[in-house]
Coordinates of N, CA and C in Angstrom, one line a residue:
M127 N 9.7 27.8 12.4 CA 9.5 28.0 10.7 C 8.1 27.6 10.2
R128 N 8.0 28.5 9.2 CA 6.5 28.3 8.4 C 7.2 27.0 7.4
R129 N 6.0 26.5 6.7 CA 6.3 25.6 5.6 C 7.1 26.0 4.7
S130 N 6.9 27.4 4.4 CA 7.5 28.0 2.9 C 8.8 28.0 3.5
Q131 N 9.3 28.3 4.4 CA 10.6 28.7 4.9 C 11.1 27.5 5.1
L132 N 10.5 26.4 5.6 CA 11.6 24.9 5.5 C 11.9 24.6 3.9
V133 N 10.8 24.6 3.0 CA 11.3 24.5 1.8 C 12.3 25.2 1.3
Y134 N 12.6 26.3 1.6 CA 13.5 27.2 1.0 C 15.1 26.8 1.7
F135 N 14.9 26.5 2.7 CA 15.9 26.0 3.7 C 16.2 24.7 3.4
A136 N 15.3 23.8 2.7 CA 15.9 22.5 2.4 C 16.1 22.7 0.8
A137 N 16.0 23.4 0.3 CA 16.6 23.8 -1.3 C 18.0 24.3 -1.1
F138 N 17.9 25.4 0.0 CA 19.3 25.7 0.2 C 20.4 25.0 0.6
I139 N 20.0 24.3 1.6 CA 21.0 22.9 1.7 C 21.1 21.8 0.6
A140 N 20.1 21.6 -0.4 CA 20.3 20.8 -1.3 C 21.5 21.5 -2.3
I141 N 21.5 22.6 -2.5 CA 22.4 23.2 -3.5 C 23.6 23.5 -2.9
V142 N 23.8 23.6 -1.6 CA 25.2 23.7 -0.6 C 25.7 22.3 -0.7
A143 N 25.1 21.3 -0.8 CA 25.6 20.0 -0.9 C 26.0 20.0 -2.1
A144 N 25.0 20.0 -3.0 CA 25.7 19.9 -4.5 C 27.0 20.5 -5.0
L145 N 26.9 22.0 -4.4 CA 28.1 22.5 -4.7 C 29.4 22.1 -4.1
F146 N 29.4 21.5 -2.9 CA 30.6 20.9 -2.2 C 30.8 19.4 -2.9
A147 N 29.8 18.8 -3.6 CA 30.1 17.3 -4.2 C 31.2 17.8 -5.1
A148 N 31.8 17.1 -5.6 CA 32.9 16.9 -6.4 C 32.3 16.7 -7.8
P149 N 32.5 17.7 -8.9 CA 32.1 17.5 -10.1 C 32.3 16.5 -10.7
F150 N 33.3 16.3 -10.9 CA 34.2 15.2 -11.8 C 35.8 14.4 -10.9
P151 N 36.0 13.2 -11.1 CA 37.0 12.7 -10.4 C 38.1 13.2 -11.4
D152 N 39.6 13.1 -10.9 CA 40.7 13.6 -11.6 C 40.7 12.8 -13.3
S153 N 41.1 13.6 -14.0 CA 41.1 13.4 -15.2 C 42.4 13.7 -16.1
G154 N 42.5 13.5 -17.2 CA 43.6 14.2 -18.3 C 43.0 15.3 -18.8
R155 N 43.9 16.0 -19.7 CA 43.6 17.2 -20.1 C 42.5 16.9 -20.9
L156 N 41.7 18.1 -21.5 CA 40.4 18.0 -22.5 C 41.0 18.5 -23.5
T157 N 41.1 18.0 -24.7 CA 41.2 18.6 -26.1 C 40.3 18.6 -26.9
K158 N 40.3 19.4 -28.1 CA 39.2 19.7 -29.1 C 39.2 18.3 -29.7
D159 N 40.1 17.3 -30.0 CA 40.0 16.2 -30.5 C 39.4 15.1 -29.8
Q160 N 39.5 15.3 -28.4 CA 38.6 14.0 -27.6 C 37.2 14.2 -27.9
T161 N 36.6 13.2 -27.7 CA 35.0 13.2 -27.9 C 34.3 13.7 -26.3
I162 N 33.7 15.0 -26.2 CA 33.7 15.6 -25.1 C 32.6 14.4 -24.1
G163 N 31.5 14.0 -25.3 CA 30.8 12.7 -24.4 C 31.7 11.7 -23.7
Q164 N 32.6 11.2 -24.5 CA 33.3 9.9 -23.7 C 33.8 10.4 -22.3
T165 N 34.8 11.7 -22.7 CA 35.2 12.2 -21.3 C 34.0 12.4 -20.0
V166 N 33.0 13.0 -20.5 CA 31.7 13.1 -19.4 C 31.2 11.6 -18.8
E167 N 31.0 10.9 -19.8 CA 30.5 9.7 -19.4 C 31.5 8.8 -18.5
A168 N 32.9 9.0 -18.7 CA 33.9 8.5 -18.0 C 33.9 9.0 -16.5
A169 N 33.9 10.6 -16.7 CA 34.1 11.2 -15.3 C 32.6 10.6 -14.3
I170 N 31.6 10.5 -15.3 CA 30.2 10.2 -14.4 C 30.5 8.9 -13.7
N171 N 31.1 8.1 -14.7 CA 31.2 6.7 -14.1 C 32.1 6.8 -13.1
G172 N 32.8 7.4 -12.7 CA 33.6 7.5 -11.1 C 33.1 7.6 -10.4
L173 N 32.1 8.5 -10.7 CA 30.9 8.6 -9.5 C 30.3 7.8 -8.9
N174 N 30.2 7.7 -7.4 CA 29.3 6.7 -6.5 C 27.7 6.8 -6.7
D175 N 27.3 7.8 -6.9 CA 25.9 7.7 -6.9 C 25.3 6.6 -7.8
Q176 N 23.9 6.5 -7.0 CA 23.3 5.2 -7.3 C 22.2 5.6 -8.4
G177 N 21.4 6.8 -8.8 CA 20.6 7.4 -9.7 C 21.1 7.7 -10.9
I178 N 21.5 6.6 -11.6 CA 22.0 7.3 -13.2 C 20.8 7.1 -13.9
V179 N 20.5 8.0 -15.0 CA 19.9 8.3 -15.8 C 20.7 8.7 -17.3
S180 N 20.1 8.6 -18.4 CA 20.8 9.4 -19.5 C 19.8 10.1 -20.4
F181 N 20.1 10.7 -21.1 CA 19.4 11.7 -22.2 C 20.5 11.5 -23.4
T182 N 19.6 11.6 -24.6 CA 20.3 11.8 -26.0 C 19.9 13.5 -26.3
F183 N 21.1 13.7 -26.6 CA 21.0 15.3 -27.2 C 20.2 15.2 -28.5
K184 N 19.4 16.4 -28.7 CA 18.7 16.6 -29.9 C 19.5 17.3 -30.9
E185 N 19.2 17.3 -32.3 CA 19.7 18.2 -32.9 C 20.3 19.4 -32.5
A186 N 19.3 20.7 -31.9 CA 19.6 21.6 -31.5 C 20.6 21.8 -30.4
D187 N 20.9 21.1 -29.5 CA 21.3 20.8 -28.3 C 22.6 20.8 -28.8
E188 N 23.4 21.6 -27.6 CA 25.1 21.8 -27.9 C 25.6 21.9 -26.3
V189 N 27.0 21.2 -26.7 CA 27.7 21.2 -25.5 C 28.7 22.2 -25.4
Y190 N 29.2 23.3 -24.9 CA 30.1 24.2 -24.6 C 31.0 23.9 -23.9
V191 N 32.5 24.1 -23.9 CA 33.4 23.7 -23.1 C 34.4 25.0 -23.2
I192 N 34.0 25.8 -21.8 CA 34.2 27.4 -21.8 C 35.5 27.4 -21.0
P193 N 36.4 28.4 -21.6 CA 37.7 28.6 -20.7 C 37.7 29.8 -19.7
P194 N 38.4 30.0 -18.6 CA 38.4 30.5 -17.7 C 38.5 31.9 -18.5
Y195 N 38.2 33.1 -17.5 CA 38.2 34.7 -18.0 C 37.5 35.0 -19.4
V196 N 36.5 33.8 -19.8 CA 35.9 34.4 -21.1 C 35.0 35.6 -20.9
S197 N 34.7 36.4 -21.8 CA 34.0 37.5 -22.0 C 32.7 37.4 -22.1
E198 N 31.9 38.1 -22.0 CA 30.3 37.9 -22.0 C 30.3 38.4 -23.7
A199 N 31.1 39.0 -24.2 CA 30.9 39.0 -26.0 C 31.5 37.9 -26.3
E200 N 32.3 37.1 -25.9 CA 32.6 36.1 -26.7 C 31.7 34.9 -26.6
L201 N 30.8 34.7 -25.2 CA 29.7 33.9 -25.0 C 28.6 33.8 -25.7
A202 N 28.4 35.5 -26.0 CA 27.3 35.8 -26.9 C 27.6 35.5 -28.3
V203 N 28.4 35.7 -29.0 CA 28.8 35.2 -30.2 C 28.7 33.6 -30.4
A204 N 29.3 33.1 -29.7 CA 29.8 31.5 -29.7 C 28.8 30.7 -29.5
T205 N 27.8 31.2 -28.6 CA 26.6 30.4 -27.6 C 25.3 30.7 -28.2
K206 N 24.4 29.7 -27.8 CA 22.8 30.2 -28.1 C 22.4 30.6 -26.9
L207 N 23.2 30.8 -25.8 CA 22.5 31.2 -24.5 C 21.9 32.4 -24.2
K208 N 21.0 32.3 -23.4 CA 20.5 33.7 -23.0 C 20.9 34.7 -22.2
P209 N 20.7 36.0 -22.7 CA 22.0 37.0 -21.8 C 21.8 37.0 -20.5
K210 N 20.8 36.1 -19.5 CA 20.9 36.5 -18.1 C 22.1 35.2 -17.9
A211 N 21.8 34.2 -18.3 CA 23.0 33.0 -18.5 C 24.2 33.5 -18.9
I212 N 24.2 34.1 -20.0 CA 25.8 34.7 -20.5 C 26.6 35.5 -19.0
V213 N 25.5 36.6 -18.9 CA 26.4 37.2 -17.5 C 26.9 36.4 -16.6
K214 N 25.8 35.5 -16.3 CA 26.2 34.6 -14.7 C 27.3 33.8 -15.3
L215 N 27.2 33.5 -16.3 CA 28.6 32.2 -16.7 C 29.9 33.0 -16.5
A216 N 30.0 34.3 -17.4 CA 31.1 34.9 -17.5 C 31.8 35.5 -16.1
M217 N 30.8 35.9 -15.0 CA 31.5 35.9 -13.9 C 31.9 34.9 -13.0
L218 N 31.1 33.6 -13.3 CA 31.5 32.4 -12.4 C 32.9 31.9 -13.2
A219 N 33.2 32.3 -14.5 CA 34.3 31.9 -15.1 C 35.6 32.5 -14.7
T220 N 35.3 33.8 -14.3 CA 36.5 34.9 -13.9 C 36.7 34.4 -12.3
A221 N 35.5 34.1 -11.5 CA 35.8 34.2 -10.4 C 36.3 32.5 -9.9
H222 N 36.4 31.7 -10.5 CA 36.7 30.1 -10.3 C 37.8 30.1 -11.0
E223 N 38.4 30.8 -12.1 CA 39.6 30.4 -13.0 C 39.4 29.1 -13.3
N224 N 38.7 28.1 -13.5 CA 38.2 26.9 -14.3 C 37.7 26.9 -15.3
Y225 N 37.9 25.6 -16.1 CA 37.1 25.3 -17.1 C 35.5 24.9 -16.9
F226 N 34.2 25.2 -17.7 CA 33.1 24.7 -17.7 C 32.7 23.9 -18.6
I227 N 32.1 23.0 -18.4 CA 31.0 22.3 -19.5 C 29.7 22.8 -19.4
V228 N 29.3 23.3 -20.1 CA 27.8 23.9 -20.2 C 26.8 23.1 -21.6
V229 N 26.2 22.9 -21.1 CA 24.6 22.2 -22.1 C 23.8 23.2 -22.5
H230 N 23.2 23.3 -23.3 CA 22.4 24.0 -23.8 C 21.4 23.1 -24.4
R231 N 20.1 23.2 -23.9 CA 18.9 22.0 -24.3 C 17.8 22.7 -24.5
V232 N 17.2 21.9 -25.8 CA 16.2 23.2 -26.6 C 14.7 22.7 -25.6
D233 N 14.6 21.6 -25.1 CA 13.7 21.0 -24.0 C 14.0 21.6 -23.0
G234 N 14.9 22.2 -22.1 CA 15.4 22.4 -20.9 C 16.1 23.9 -21.1
P235 N 16.7 24.2 -19.5 CA 17.1 25.5 -19.2 C 18.5 25.0 -19.2
P236 N 19.6 25.6 -19.5 CA 20.9 25.6 -19.8 C 21.7 25.2 -18.6
S237 N 22.7 24.2 -18.4 CA 23.1 23.6 -16.9 C 24.9 23.7 -17.1
Y238 N 25.4 23.7 -16.0 CA 26.7 23.5 -16.4 C 27.5 22.9 -15.2
T239 N 28.8 22.2 -15.4 CA 29.8 22.1 -14.5 C 30.9 23.0 -14.3
I240 N 31.4 23.0 -13.0 CA 32.9 23.5 -12.9 C 33.7 22.4 -12.7
L241 N 34.6 22.3 -13.7 CA 35.8 21.1 -14.2 C 36.8 21.8 -12.7
D242 N 37.2 20.5 -12.3 CA 38.4 20.6 -11.4 C 40.0 21.2 -12.2
G243 N 40.9 21.3 -11.2 CA 42.1 21.7 -11.8 C 42.7 20.8 -12.7
N244 N 42.3 19.5 -12.7 CA 42.7 18.4 -13.2 C 42.8 18.7 -14.9
Y245 N 41.4 19.2 -15.5 CA 40.9 19.6 -16.8 C 41.5 20.7 -17.1
G246 N 41.9 20.6 -18.4 CA 42.5 21.8 -19.1 C 42.0 21.4 -20.6
M247 N 42.6 23.0 -21.2 CA 42.4 22.5 -23.1 C 43.9 23.0 -23.5
N248 N 44.3 22.9 -24.8 CA 45.4 23.5 -25.2 C 44.9 24.6 -26.0
S249 N 43.5 25.2 -25.6 CA 43.1 26.5 -26.6 C 42.3 27.2 -25.5
D250 N 42.2 28.5 -25.8 CA 41.6 29.4 -24.6 C 40.2 29.9 -25.5
H251 N 39.9 29.3 -26.3 CA 38.5 29.2 -27.4 C 37.7 28.6 -27.0
I252 N 36.3 29.3 -26.8 CA 35.1 28.1 -26.7 C 34.9 26.9 -27.8
I253 N 34.9 26.2 -27.4 CA 34.6 24.5 -28.2 C 33.2 24.5 -28.1
V254 N 32.4 24.5 -29.2 CA 31.1 24.4 -29.4 C 31.0 22.6 -30.0
Y255 N 30.3 21.5 -29.2 CA 30.1 20.3 -29.6 C 28.8 20.2 -29.7
S256 N 28.3 19.3 -30.7 CA 27.0 19.1 -31.0 C 26.9 17.4 -31.4
N257 N 26.4 16.5 -30.8 CA 25.9 15.7 -31.1 C 24.4 14.7 -30.5
K258 N 24.6 13.5 -31.1 CA 23.4 12.8 -30.7 C 23.5 11.4 -29.9
E259 N 24.8 11.2 -29.2 CA 24.9 10.1 -28.5 C 24.2 10.4 -26.9
P260 N 24.0 9.3 -26.2 CA 23.5 9.5 -25.0 C 24.6 9.7 -23.9
I261 N 24.2 10.8 -23.2 CA 25.4 10.9 -22.1 C 24.7 10.8 -20.6
K262 N 25.1 10.2 -19.8 CA 24.6 9.8 -18.6 C 25.0 10.8 -17.6
L263 N 23.8 11.0 -16.9 CA 23.9 12.0 -15.8 C 23.7 11.6 -14.4
T264 N 23.7 11.9 -13.3 CA 23.5 11.3 -12.0 C 22.2 12.6 -11.4
K265 N 21.3 11.6 -11.0 CA 20.1 12.5 -10.7 C 20.2 12.6 -9.1
N266 N 20.2 13.8 -8.6 CA 20.3 14.4 -7.1 C 18.8 14.2 -6.7
D267 N 18.4 13.0 -6.3 CA 16.8 13.0 -5.8 C 16.2 14.0 -5.0
S268 N 17.0 14.3 -4.0 CA 16.4 15.3 -3.0 C 16.0 16.7 -3.8
S269 N 16.9 17.0 -4.4 CA 16.4 18.1 -5.6 C 16.1 18.2 -6.8
H270 N 15.7 16.9 -7.0 CA 15.7 16.6 -8.5 C 16.3 17.3 -9.7
Q271 N 17.3 17.2 -9.4 CA 18.8 18.1 -10.4 C 19.2 16.7 -11.1
Y272 N 20.0 17.2 -12.2 CA 20.5 16.2 -12.8 C 22.1 16.8 -12.5
R273 N 22.7 15.8 -11.6 CA 24.3 15.7 -11.5 C 25.4 15.3 -12.3
P274 N 26.2 16.0 -12.8 CA 26.9 16.7 -12.0 C 26.5 18.2 -12.6
Y275 N 25.5 18.5 -13.4 CA 25.3 20.0 -13.8 C 24.4 20.7 -13.0
R276 N 24.6 21.9 -12.7 CA 23.9 22.7 -12.0 C 23.1 23.8 -12.7
F277 N 21.9 24.4 -12.6 CA 21.2 24.9 -13.4 C 21.7 26.4 -13.2
L278 N 21.3 27.0 -14.7 CA 21.9 28.3 -14.4 C 20.2 29.5 -14.6

């Protein structure tokens, strides 16, 4: 194998490993009244990864809680995501039939995690959440990506 092929193969293995890792441990229903930052932080604290980092949301950063079967039109109206990310997210929301948490950051690419079947909402509308509280993320050193988010 050539060096470039090895790099692509290593990246593929890292992506597959991230996809099979459980994004969040079991938890209760996520409602609009709950603080999403606290819910995400509690879930991440339940993970056993060692590399914990944190960031603070900037004023323009937003978190979206996306229900299953959301349409591209709904995503375009409710979010600041780019068209390519909207198409991909709408396709994933239909394929997985689970809720998503999507982070839109002004200084980086949008990222998302698929919530497991123990998460849900009392609403089928997109919830937009903005704040400046720090949220902890786990960093996957092999791929230099922050888990539990996967990049769009």
